[in-house]
Amino acid sequence: MLAALALAACSDGVLRYELAPGEAGARRVIVPSKARDGQVVVSQGNARGTAGCRLDYLLYSPSAARRDADTLVVVGHGFLRSYEQMDGLSRRIAAAGLRTASVRFCNSRIWDGRHRQNGQDMNALADALGARRVVYVGFSAGGLAALVAGRGDERTVGVVALDLVDRDGLGVAAAADLDRPLIALVGPPSPCNAENNGLTALAAARRAKIHRIPDATHCDFEAPTDWLCRRVCGERPGGEQRREQIITAATDAVVALTR
């Protein structure tokens, strides 16, 4: 499974982008060829990770009329995946009026997820973008990184974890020290979510709310997913409807935390 996901990490993303000219000195604006909604502008940038590697991100900016200027949402992807698989959620959160940065982790290796460092890189991205208040969001191992990031940042408003996967008790320790709300969406146990080992971390949190998504596969928590995830983690009928349910519930959770 790890070898298959590593191939996915090295392959081209599932989204196609068109480059559009911006103002002089501005970042290049990239507009997905699908789902033009007129409400969100997507730009590409990079920051310096805590270990010195280049931390690429996509910044989803809502229209000025709807924008919460003080809050940044930082989104982390699953183990050896990429920010392209978090586009559906990132776009929806931004459309709700919240500036959203979806990071591509630069430290993970097939033999070492480096989840603590990924969490610190989420903090570094929030610093680079001048955030005053932050909601950390993550899927699978990205949920673990979001927990680490939220625990270590006084600007944290809350954390949203999607089918959280823990590693070596790091999530348990981070959740136990987290003094902000934690909202988790959880699917049934499977090998791809380590048989729900993230529930132990959620149980350690002081202010956790758990929403179960019956019949969801691990791949239903990323959008768009791809054939490789479905091949490795399985697929059930109704996946698109569940992905929409998860995106809606996760967006509602983020918005609720900011209020």
XYZ file of N, CA and C in Angstrom:
777
model
N 0.828 -1.195 0.000
C 0.000 0.000 0.000
C 0.865 1.248 0.000
N 1.945 1.240 0.798
C 2.827 2.402 0.847
C 3.480 2.660 -0.495
N 3.885 1.577 -1.183
C 4.503 1.751 -2.496
C 3.520 2.360 -3.480
N 2.278 1.916 -3.430
C 1.265 2.452 -4.335
C 1.020 3.930 -4.070
N 0.928 4.314 -2.809
C 0.701 5.718 -2.479
C 1.914 6.571 -2.832
N 3.091 5.991 -2.753
C 4.281 6.736 -3.149
C 4.237 7.064 -4.632
N 3.761 6.118 -5.451
C 3.603 6.386 -6.872
C 2.610 7.514 -7.096
N 1.562 7.529 -6.285
C 0.565 8.594 -6.407
C 1.190 9.948 -6.090
N 2.043 9.971 -5.082
C 2.664 11.236 -4.685
C 3.572 11.775 -5.779
N 4.142 10.877 -6.593
C 5.064 11.300 -7.636
C 4.373 11.551 -8.966
N 3.104 11.216 -9.085
C 2.398 11.375 -10.349
C 1.842 12.782 -10.472
N 1.392 13.111 -11.667
C 0.769 14.422 -11.883
C -0.542 14.498 -11.143
N -0.929 15.710 -10.708
C -2.180 15.900 -9.992
C -3.387 15.664 -10.878
N -4.521 15.445 -10.274
C -5.731 15.146 -11.011
C -6.422 16.417 -11.486
N -6.003 17.596 -11.027
C -6.621 18.848 -11.453
C -5.805 19.460 -12.584
N -6.501 20.089 -13.507
C -5.831 20.793 -14.586
C -5.959 22.286 -14.322
N -4.874 23.000 -14.549
C -4.880 24.423 -14.268
C -4.537 25.223 -15.515
N -5.159 26.367 -15.620
C -4.821 27.331 -16.653
C -4.175 28.520 -15.964
N -3.058 28.990 -16.487
C -2.397 30.152 -15.903
C -2.986 31.419 -16.513
N -3.369 32.338 -15.650
C -3.908 33.614 -16.104
C -2.999 34.726 -15.618
N -2.790 35.767 -16.425
C -1.875 36.849 -16.004
C -2.436 37.602 -14.817
N -1.560 37.999 -13.914
C -1.960 38.814 -12.770
C -1.317 40.182 -12.868
N -1.484 40.979 -11.853
C -0.856 42.293 -11.842
C 0.645 42.142 -11.668
N 1.358 43.161 -12.027
C 2.819 43.112 -11.913
C 3.214 42.824 -10.475
N 4.091 41.861 -10.307
C 4.587 41.524 -8.991
C 3.691 40.605 -8.193
N 2.511 40.302 -8.698
C 1.598 39.429 -7.959
C 1.893 37.974 -8.276
N 1.404 37.110 -7.418
C 1.508 35.690 -7.720
C 0.688 35.371 -8.964
N 1.077 34.311 -9.643
C 0.276 33.875 -10.774
C -1.063 33.346 -10.266
N -2.101 33.763 -10.906
C -3.432 33.290 -10.551
C -3.707 32.027 -11.342
N -4.166 30.987 -10.678
C -4.485 29.754 -11.383
C -5.957 29.455 -11.193
N -6.608 29.188 -12.277
C -8.040 28.950 -12.254
C -8.291 27.515 -12.688
N -8.823 26.659 -11.819
C -9.102 25.293 -12.231
C -10.039 25.265 -13.432
N -9.785 24.357 -14.349
C -10.617 24.282 -15.541
C -12.008 23.776 -15.225
N -12.189 23.211 -14.033
C -13.501 22.781 -13.579
C -13.919 23.639 -12.384
N -15.221 23.731 -12.149
C -15.788 24.362 -10.946
C -15.426 25.826 -10.821
N -15.503 26.573 -11.925
C -15.375 28.024 -11.811
C -16.634 28.550 -11.131
N -16.495 29.078 -9.957
C -17.679 29.547 -9.241
C -17.729 31.063 -9.101
N -16.694 31.755 -9.549
C -16.714 33.203 -9.507
C -16.510 33.788 -8.119
N -16.407 32.967 -7.096
C -16.297 33.460 -5.734
C -14.896 33.308 -5.168
N -14.094 32.441 -5.732
C -12.806 32.091 -5.140
C -11.707 32.245 -6.188
N -10.641 32.953 -5.805
C -9.450 33.047 -6.646
C -8.374 32.164 -6.026
N -7.746 31.345 -6.843
C -6.726 30.416 -6.362
C -5.366 30.874 -6.858
N -4.444 31.067 -5.935
C -3.089 31.452 -6.302
C -2.093 30.461 -5.722
N -0.948 30.419 -6.343
C 0.075 29.448 -5.972
C 1.243 30.167 -5.345
N 1.777 29.602 -4.270
C 2.927 30.211 -3.627
C 3.765 29.176 -2.915
N 4.825 29.625 -2.279
C 5.645 28.715 -1.478
C 6.244 29.474 -0.318
N 6.521 28.743 0.718
C 7.153 29.280 1.921
C 8.304 28.346 2.297
N 9.041 28.708 3.311
C 10.161 27.878 3.765
C 9.676 26.982 4.894
N 9.854 25.669 4.714
C 9.501 24.733 5.769
C 10.484 24.798 6.921
N 10.117 24.210 8.040
C 10.966 24.290 9.227
C 12.295 23.569 9.049
N 12.345 22.597 8.123
C 13.598 21.895 7.864
C 14.323 22.461 6.658
N 13.803 23.567 6.108
C 14.475 24.233 5.003
C 13.962 23.873 3.627
N 13.060 22.876 3.520
C 12.549 22.507 2.203
C 11.480 23.501 1.758
N 11.197 23.506 0.453
C 10.210 24.436 -0.089
C 8.801 23.908 0.157
N 8.000 24.715 0.814
C 6.652 24.339 1.209
C 5.670 24.979 0.218
N 5.253 24.210 -0.772
C 4.310 24.728 -1.763
C 2.901 24.745 -1.184
N 2.120 25.718 -1.614
C 0.734 25.790 -1.152
C -0.137 26.421 -2.222
N -1.420 26.154 -2.138
C -2.430 26.857 -2.918
C -3.222 27.726 -1.953
N -3.392 28.988 -2.302
C -4.134 29.921 -1.466
C -5.476 30.211 -2.135
N -6.550 29.896 -1.437
C -7.910 30.091 -1.924
C -8.460 31.358 -1.258
N -8.660 32.397 -2.060
C -9.089 33.687 -1.515
C -10.545 33.950 -1.890
N -11.396 34.162 -0.904
C -12.808 34.466 -1.196
C -12.968 35.897 -1.697
N -14.125 36.166 -2.266
C -14.412 37.524 -2.715
C -14.368 38.474 -1.521
N -13.980 39.725 -1.770
C -13.796 40.691 -0.688
C -15.065 40.896 0.112
N -16.211 40.769 -0.545
C -17.489 41.021 0.140
C -17.782 39.977 1.211
N -17.169 38.785 1.084
C -17.493 37.713 2.006
C -16.337 37.375 2.939
N -15.234 38.070 2.820
C -13.994 37.633 3.458
C -13.936 37.952 4.945
N -13.478 36.977 5.730
C -13.083 37.179 7.120
C -11.580 37.460 7.093
N -11.219 38.716 7.249
C -9.831 39.122 7.047
C -8.896 38.608 8.135
N -9.412 38.231 9.289
C -8.559 37.861 10.417
C -8.229 36.372 10.484
N -9.002 35.549 9.801
C -8.891 34.098 9.982
C -8.284 33.433 8.762
N -7.374 32.493 9.009
C -6.795 31.655 7.965
C -7.093 30.197 8.301
N -7.495 29.435 7.303
C -7.665 27.992 7.454
C -6.509 27.314 6.738
N -5.782 26.457 7.438
C -4.655 25.725 6.857
C -5.058 24.258 6.742
N -4.946 23.710 5.529
C -5.437 22.361 5.230
C -4.269 21.448 4.881
N -4.233 20.269 5.521
C -3.186 19.283 5.261
C -3.736 18.012 4.646
N -3.011 17.450 3.704
C -3.437 16.244 2.987
C -2.961 14.973 3.691
N -3.384 13.840 3.164
C -3.015 12.552 3.740
C -1.599 12.125 3.391
N -1.179 11.017 3.977
C 0.193 10.512 3.832
C 0.529 10.256 2.367
N 1.588 10.922 1.892
C 2.080 10.809 0.529
C 1.033 11.151 -0.524
N 0.061 11.979 -0.144
C -0.899 12.503 -1.107
C -0.471 13.934 -1.451
N -1.385 14.805 -1.850
C -1.005 16.159 -2.203
C -2.179 17.103 -1.998
N -1.906 18.400 -2.127
C -2.978 19.366 -1.918
C -4.064 19.267 -2.979
N -3.766 18.637 -4.113
C -4.785 18.494 -5.147
C -5.979 17.690 -4.658
N -5.723 16.715 -3.775
C -6.822 15.898 -3.249
C -7.660 16.631 -2.204
N -7.244 17.820 -1.792
C -8.008 18.615 -0.826
C -8.676 19.814 -1.485
N -8.675 19.856 -2.804
C -9.202 21.016 -3.516
C -10.692 21.228 -3.259
N -11.472 20.157 -3.269
C -12.914 20.305 -3.078
C -13.255 20.960 -1.755
N -12.607 20.508 -0.682
C -12.856 21.079 0.634
C -12.304 22.492 0.736
N -11.094 22.715 0.254
C -10.473 24.034 0.353
C -11.306 25.076 -0.376
N -11.791 24.719 -1.547
C -12.601 25.650 -2.329
C -13.909 25.985 -1.612
N -14.527 24.987 -0.999
C -15.800 25.213 -0.326
C -15.612 26.095 0.913
N -14.546 25.864 1.661
C -14.290 26.700 2.838
C -14.064 28.148 2.418
N -13.288 28.348 1.345
C -13.042 29.706 0.867
C -14.331 30.362 0.379
N -15.187 29.594 -0.287
C -16.459 30.142 -0.757
C -17.336 30.588 0.411
N -17.103 30.013 1.602
C -17.841 30.423 2.796
C -17.266 31.698 3.418
N -16.199 32.248 2.814
C -15.667 33.530 3.266
C -14.361 33.458 4.031
N -13.721 32.289 4.052
C -12.503 32.131 4.846
C -11.297 31.864 3.943
N -10.277 32.709 4.086
C -9.046 32.499 3.333
C -8.451 31.158 3.722
N -8.105 30.349 2.723
C -7.714 28.958 2.970
C -6.423 28.643 2.241
N -5.459 28.080 2.969
C -4.187 27.679 2.381
C -4.049 26.166 2.484
N -3.915 25.517 1.344
C -3.759 24.060 1.304
C -2.302 23.747 1.009
N -1.660 23.051 1.925
C -0.219 22.858 1.875
C 0.135 21.530 1.217
N 1.286 21.501 0.560
C 1.872 20.239 0.087
C 3.067 19.957 0.991
N 2.952 18.949 1.839
C 4.022 18.656 2.795
C 5.303 18.303 2.050
N 6.423 18.812 2.547
C 7.706 18.610 1.859
C 8.666 17.734 2.654
N 8.220 17.193 3.794
C 9.134 16.410 4.631
C 8.850 14.904 4.628
N 7.648 14.506 4.268
C 7.266 13.094 4.380
C 8.053 12.224 3.413
N 8.407 11.051 3.886
C 9.047 10.035 3.062
C 8.295 8.731 3.234
N 8.447 7.811 2.310
C 7.695 6.568 2.384
C 8.032 5.796 3.655
N 9.239 5.969 4.180
C 9.642 5.259 5.395
C 9.429 6.098 6.654
N 9.031 7.364 6.500
C 8.894 8.231 7.669
C 7.952 9.383 7.322
N 6.760 9.397 7.946
C 5.801 10.458 7.663
C 6.214 11.813 8.181
N 7.086 11.852 9.219
C 7.555 13.100 9.825
C 6.380 14.012 10.182
N 5.422 13.428 10.891
C 4.156 14.102 11.163
C 4.326 15.315 12.077
N 5.244 15.214 13.035
C 5.484 16.358 13.915
C 6.012 17.540 13.101
N 6.931 17.256 12.195
C 7.498 18.316 11.366
C 6.436 18.892 10.422
N 5.551 18.018 9.926
C 4.467 18.507 9.070
C 3.562 19.485 9.822
N 3.284 19.168 11.078
C 2.498 20.081 11.893
C 3.199 21.414 12.081
N 4.498 21.365 12.319
C 5.265 22.603 12.479
C 5.308 23.393 11.178
N 5.297 22.679 10.047
C 5.257 23.365 8.759
C 3.911 24.053 8.539
N 2.828 23.475 9.054
C 1.529 24.152 8.984
C 1.583 25.450 9.792
N 2.247 25.418 10.939
C 2.462 26.649 11.712
C 3.288 27.661 10.914
N 4.338 27.159 10.245
C 5.214 28.047 9.474
C 4.452 28.715 8.335
N 3.534 27.978 7.714
C 2.743 28.559 6.639
C 1.803 29.637 7.180
N 1.191 29.377 8.329
C 0.346 30.392 8.959
C 1.153 31.656 9.273
N 2.395 31.483 9.722
C 3.273 32.630 9.972
C 3.533 33.401 8.682
N 3.882 32.651 7.622
C 4.247 33.285 6.357
C 3.091 34.088 5.762
N 1.860 33.659 6.034
C 0.687 34.326 5.484
C 0.080 35.344 6.455
N 0.783 35.590 7.551
C 0.380 36.649 8.472
C -0.935 36.395 9.183
N -1.207 35.145 9.527
C -2.488 34.810 10.149
C -2.582 35.351 11.569
N -3.788 35.801 11.932
C -4.071 36.225 13.302
C -4.836 35.151 14.064
N -5.745 34.485 13.370
C -6.514 33.376 13.933
C -6.434 32.240 12.927
N -6.285 31.005 13.416
C -6.074 29.883 12.505
C -6.970 28.713 12.884
N -7.582 28.105 11.875
C -8.216 26.797 12.019
C -7.355 25.811 11.244
N -6.912 24.750 11.908
C -6.107 23.726 11.255
C -7.003 22.546 10.889
N -6.909 22.124 9.639
C -7.738 21.047 9.104
C -6.824 20.017 8.456
N -7.117 18.728 8.644
C -6.296 17.724 7.990
C -7.014 16.413 7.806
N -6.619 15.713 6.767
C -7.161 14.397 6.436
C -6.133 13.318 6.737
N -6.559 12.255 7.443
C -5.720 11.089 7.706
C -4.470 11.515 8.480
N -3.268 11.269 7.932
C -2.053 11.735 8.604
C -1.980 13.252 8.631
N -2.650 13.898 7.679
C -2.744 15.351 7.724
C -3.558 15.833 8.908
N -4.506 14.999 9.356
C -5.243 15.309 10.572
C -4.345 15.249 11.792
N -3.409 14.312 11.782
C -2.427 14.227 12.864
C -1.543 15.481 12.865
N -1.101 15.898 11.676
C -0.301 17.120 11.586
C -1.099 18.338 12.056
N -2.395 18.369 11.715
C -3.240 19.483 12.147
C -3.362 19.528 13.664
N -3.442 18.362 14.292
C -3.484 18.308 15.759
C -2.196 18.872 16.356
N -1.060 18.450 15.809
C 0.226 18.949 16.283
C 0.303 20.465 16.100
N -0.135 20.942 14.930
C -0.093 22.373 14.651
C -0.997 23.144 15.594
N -2.208 22.645 15.805
C -3.157 23.343 16.663
C -2.715 23.395 18.104
N -2.103 22.313 18.574
C -1.622 22.270 19.956
C -0.502 23.286 20.183
N 0.297 23.532 19.145
C 1.488 24.368 19.328
C 1.329 25.816 18.932
N 0.085 26.280 18.689
C -0.104 27.629 18.162
C -1.162 28.355 18.977
N -0.788 29.445 19.611
C -1.741 30.198 20.438
C -2.820 30.887 19.612
N -2.613 30.991 18.294
C -3.630 31.590 17.423
C -4.740 30.611 17.059
N -4.600 29.370 17.474
C -5.539 28.337 17.057
C -6.946 28.623 17.561
N -7.905 28.586 16.626
C -9.316 28.678 16.963
C -9.884 27.291 17.220
N -9.434 26.318 16.450
C -9.872 24.941 16.607
C -9.239 24.068 15.537
N -9.507 22.778 15.631
C -8.951 21.792 14.705
C -10.090 20.948 14.158
N -10.032 20.647 12.857
C -10.981 19.736 12.225
C -10.173 18.587 11.627
N -10.470 17.354 12.048
C -9.742 16.175 11.588
C -10.678 15.271 10.797
N -10.227 14.825 9.639
C -11.008 13.964 8.768
C -10.385 12.572 8.743
N -11.092 11.599 9.310
C -10.631 10.210 9.379
C -9.186 10.139 9.868
N -8.975 10.737 11.014
C -7.650 10.879 11.619
C -6.944 9.536 11.780
N -5.661 9.531 11.469
C -4.795 8.379 11.714
C -3.666 8.828 12.632
N -3.464 8.104 13.731
C -2.400 8.440 14.677
C -1.149 7.619 14.359
N -0.037 8.044 14.927
C 1.229 7.332 14.741
C 2.052 7.457 16.013
N 2.383 6.325 16.599
C 3.270 6.277 17.770
C 2.783 7.142 18.927
N 1.464 7.293 19.054
C 0.905 8.046 20.173
C 1.055 9.550 20.062
N 1.555 10.040 18.919
C 1.744 11.485 18.759
C 0.410 12.214 18.831
N -0.634 11.646 18.221
C -1.944 12.275 18.245
C -2.553 12.298 19.633
N -2.361 11.230 20.384
C -2.878 11.172 21.755
C -2.259 12.298 22.585
N -0.948 12.453 22.475
C -0.262 13.483 23.250
C -0.703 14.882 22.828
N -0.831 15.099 21.512
C -1.230 16.421 21.030
C -2.666 16.739 21.440
N -3.551 15.749 21.326
C -4.959 15.974 21.670
C -5.122 16.249 23.161
N -4.355 15.544 23.985
C -4.457 15.730 25.433
C -4.048 17.138 25.844
N -3.136 17.751 25.079
C -2.658 19.101 25.407
C -3.435 20.200 24.688
N -4.338 19.817 23.793
C -5.073 20.809 23.019
C -6.182 21.422 23.869
N -6.154 22.741 24.033
C -7.173 23.401 24.845
C -8.204 24.134 23.994
N -8.270 23.816 22.722
C -9.243 24.396 21.796
C -10.154 23.286 21.269
N -11.293 23.641 20.701
C -12.221 22.609 20.217
C -11.616 21.766 19.098
N -11.983 20.512 19.099
C -11.571 19.558 18.069
C -12.828 18.900 17.521
N -13.045 19.034 16.219
C -14.189 18.410 15.562
C -13.656 17.364 14.596
N -14.168 16.145 14.706
C -13.648 15.030 13.910
C -14.769 14.371 13.121
N -14.511 14.113 11.849
C -15.371 13.289 11.009
C -14.676 11.949 10.854
N -15.395 10.877 11.125
C -14.774 9.561 11.226
C -15.556 8.533 10.410
N -14.848 7.739 9.630
C -15.457 6.645 8.890
C -15.311 5.332 9.629
N -15.843 4.241 9.073
C -15.714 2.923 9.705
C -14.254 2.473 9.728
N -13.909 1.543 10.618
C -12.522 1.053 10.669
C -12.130 0.336 9.387
N -10.888 0.556 8.979
C -10.344 -0.100 7.790
C -8.822 -0.069 7.895
N -8.126 -0.884 7.095
C -6.661 -0.809 7.123
C -6.127 0.577 6.775
N -6.846 1.324 5.919
C -6.343 2.629 5.483
C -6.473 3.702 6.550
N -7.363 3.531 7.536
C -7.377 4.482 8.659
C -6.865 3.812 9.934
N -5.985 2.787 9.727
C -5.361 2.080 10.855
C -6.406 1.586 11.849
N -7.516 1.066 11.291
C -8.598 0.498 12.099
C -9.108 1.497 13.143
N -9.227 2.756 12.687
C -9.749 3.815 13.563
C -8.878 4.077 14.783
N -7.552 3.963 14.632
C -6.700 4.215 15.800
C -6.744 5.685 16.224
N -7.258 6.575 15.344
C -7.399 7.975 15.716
C -8.431 8.217 16.797
N -9.337 7.240 17.007
C -10.346 7.416 18.059
C -9.712 7.512 19.445
N -8.579 6.853 19.633
C -7.879 6.948 20.915
C -7.396 8.369 21.159
N -6.899 9.008 20.103
C -6.479 10.403 20.237
C -7.680 11.300 20.513
N -8.779 11.054 19.831
C -9.969 11.879 20.039
C -10.489 11.736 21.467
N -10.372 10.528 22.012
C -10.829 10.299 23.384
C -9.968 11.053 24.391
N -8.734 11.360 24.016
C -7.831 12.074 24.930
C -8.076 13.574 24.935
N -8.812 14.076 23.938
C -9.045 15.516 23.836
C -10.097 15.958 24.839
N -9.939 17.168 25.347
C -10.878 17.697 26.338
C -12.169 18.199 25.698
N -12.064 18.682 24.456
C -13.210 19.345 23.831
C -13.405 18.800 22.418
N -13.653 17.483 22.335
C -13.798 16.842 21.028
C -15.253 16.513 20.734
N -15.638 16.720 19.478
C -16.935 16.284 18.976
C -16.680 15.362 17.790
N -17.341 14.213 17.788
C -17.118 13.210 16.752
C -18.385 13.042 15.932
N -18.239 13.125 14.612
C -19.337 12.877 13.686
C -18.963 11.660 12.836
N -19.733 10.617 12.947
C -19.438 9.397 12.185
C -20.116 9.453 10.816
N -19.412 8.968 9.822
C -19.923 8.922 8.455
C -20.067 7.453 8.070
N -21.250 6.860 8.236
C -21.438 5.432 7.981
C -21.133 5.083 6.521
N -20.542 3.923 6.325
C -20.264 3.359 4.995
C -19.198 4.123 4.211
N -18.567 5.130 4.796
C -17.537 5.873 4.064
C -16.267 5.042 3.955
N -15.598 5.140 2.832
C -14.243 4.620 2.718
C -13.273 5.748 3.056
N -12.013 5.399 3.252
C -11.016 6.416 3.568
C -10.920 7.450 2.441
N -11.095 6.982 1.199
C -10.985 7.875 0.040
C -12.116 8.884 -0.034
N -13.227 8.611 0.620
C -14.350 9.546 0.587
C -14.026 10.851 1.312
N -12.951 10.878 2.105
C -12.599 12.074 2.870
C -11.678 13.013 2.100
N -11.314 12.657 0.882
C -10.572 13.573 0.028
C -11.373 13.775 -1.259
N -11.250 14.965 -1.835
C -12.014 15.282 -3.033
C -11.245 16.303 -3.874
N -10.919 15.944 -5.100
C -11.224 14.671 -5.723
C -10.257 13.581 -5.273
N -10.751 12.364 -5.214
C -9.869 11.227 -4.985
C -9.422 10.698 -6.343
N -8.745 9.570 -6.373
C -8.303 9.019 -7.652
C -8.390 7.497 -7.638
N -8.095 6.914 -8.777
C -8.219 5.463 -8.946
C -7.296 4.715 -7.992
N -6.141 5.291 -7.705
C -5.180 4.573 -6.869
C -5.687 4.439 -5.437
N -6.237 5.532 -4.892
C -6.798 5.448 -3.546
C -7.948 4.442 -3.506
N -8.787 4.495 -4.531
C -9.910 3.549 -4.563
C -9.418 2.115 -4.667
N -8.343 1.919 -5.412
C -7.786 0.567 -5.554
C -7.212 0.067 -4.239
N -6.526 0.950 -3.515
C -5.867 0.549 -2.277
C -6.850 0.467 -1.108
N -7.748 1.453 -1.021
C -8.608 1.561 0.161
C -10.045 1.109 -0.083
N -10.376 0.792 -1.315
C -11.720 0.293 -1.589
C -12.686 1.390 -1.988
N -13.809 0.962 -2.518
C -14.833 1.891 -2.980
C -16.200 1.265 -2.737
N -17.149 2.098 -2.352
C -18.525 1.655 -2.158
C -19.442 2.533 -2.985
N -20.608 2.014 -3.382
C -21.553 2.847 -4.126
C -21.916 4.101 -3.322
N -22.169 5.194 -4.037
C -22.564 6.433 -3.384
C -21.406 7.282 -2.915
N -20.196 7.025 -3.443
C -19.026 7.766 -2.981
C -19.122 9.256 -3.213
N -19.632 9.679 -4.357
C -19.734 11.112 -4.638
C -20.666 11.805 -3.650
N -21.775 11.143 -3.324
C -22.710 11.722 -2.353
C -22.074 11.827 -0.973
N -21.295 10.812 -0.590
C -20.631 10.874 0.717
C -19.562 11.948 0.733
N -18.822 12.094 -0.378
C -17.821 13.155 -0.428
C -18.476 14.523 -0.274
N -19.611 14.698 -0.912
C -20.338 15.964 -0.760
C -20.802 16.144 0.688
N -21.271 15.063 1.309
C -21.694 15.129 2.714
C -20.518 15.515 3.609
N -19.367 14.945 3.353
C -18.193 15.216 4.176
C -17.704 16.646 3.971
N -17.649 17.106 2.723
C -17.225 18.480 2.450
C -18.157 19.467 3.146
N -19.465 19.217 3.059
C -20.429 20.112 3.694
C -20.264 20.111 5.206
N -20.131 18.921 5.800
C -19.995 18.828 7.256
C -18.692 19.450 7.736
N -17.602 19.222 7.006
C -16.309 19.788 7.409
C -16.314 21.308 7.277
N -16.906 21.814 6.211
C -17.000 23.269 6.044
C -17.840 23.884 7.152
N -18.973 23.260 7.463
C -19.804 23.759 8.556
C -19.038 23.770 9.876
N -18.207 22.730 10.079
C -17.415 22.668 11.312
C -16.422 23.810 11.392
N -15.736 24.085 10.279
C -14.767 25.173 10.255
C -15.449 26.515 10.513
N -16.561 26.756 9.830
C -17.284 28.015 10.008
C -17.760 28.165 11.444
N -18.287 27.069 12.026
C -18.757 27.122 13.401
C -17.626 27.469 14.360
N -16.433 26.940 14.125
C -15.305 27.249 14.993
C -14.935 28.730 14.934
N -15.032 29.318 13.760
C -14.642 30.723 13.626
C -15.646 31.639 14.292
N -16.857 31.167 14.550
C -17.881 32.008 15.148
C -18.006 31.784 16.643
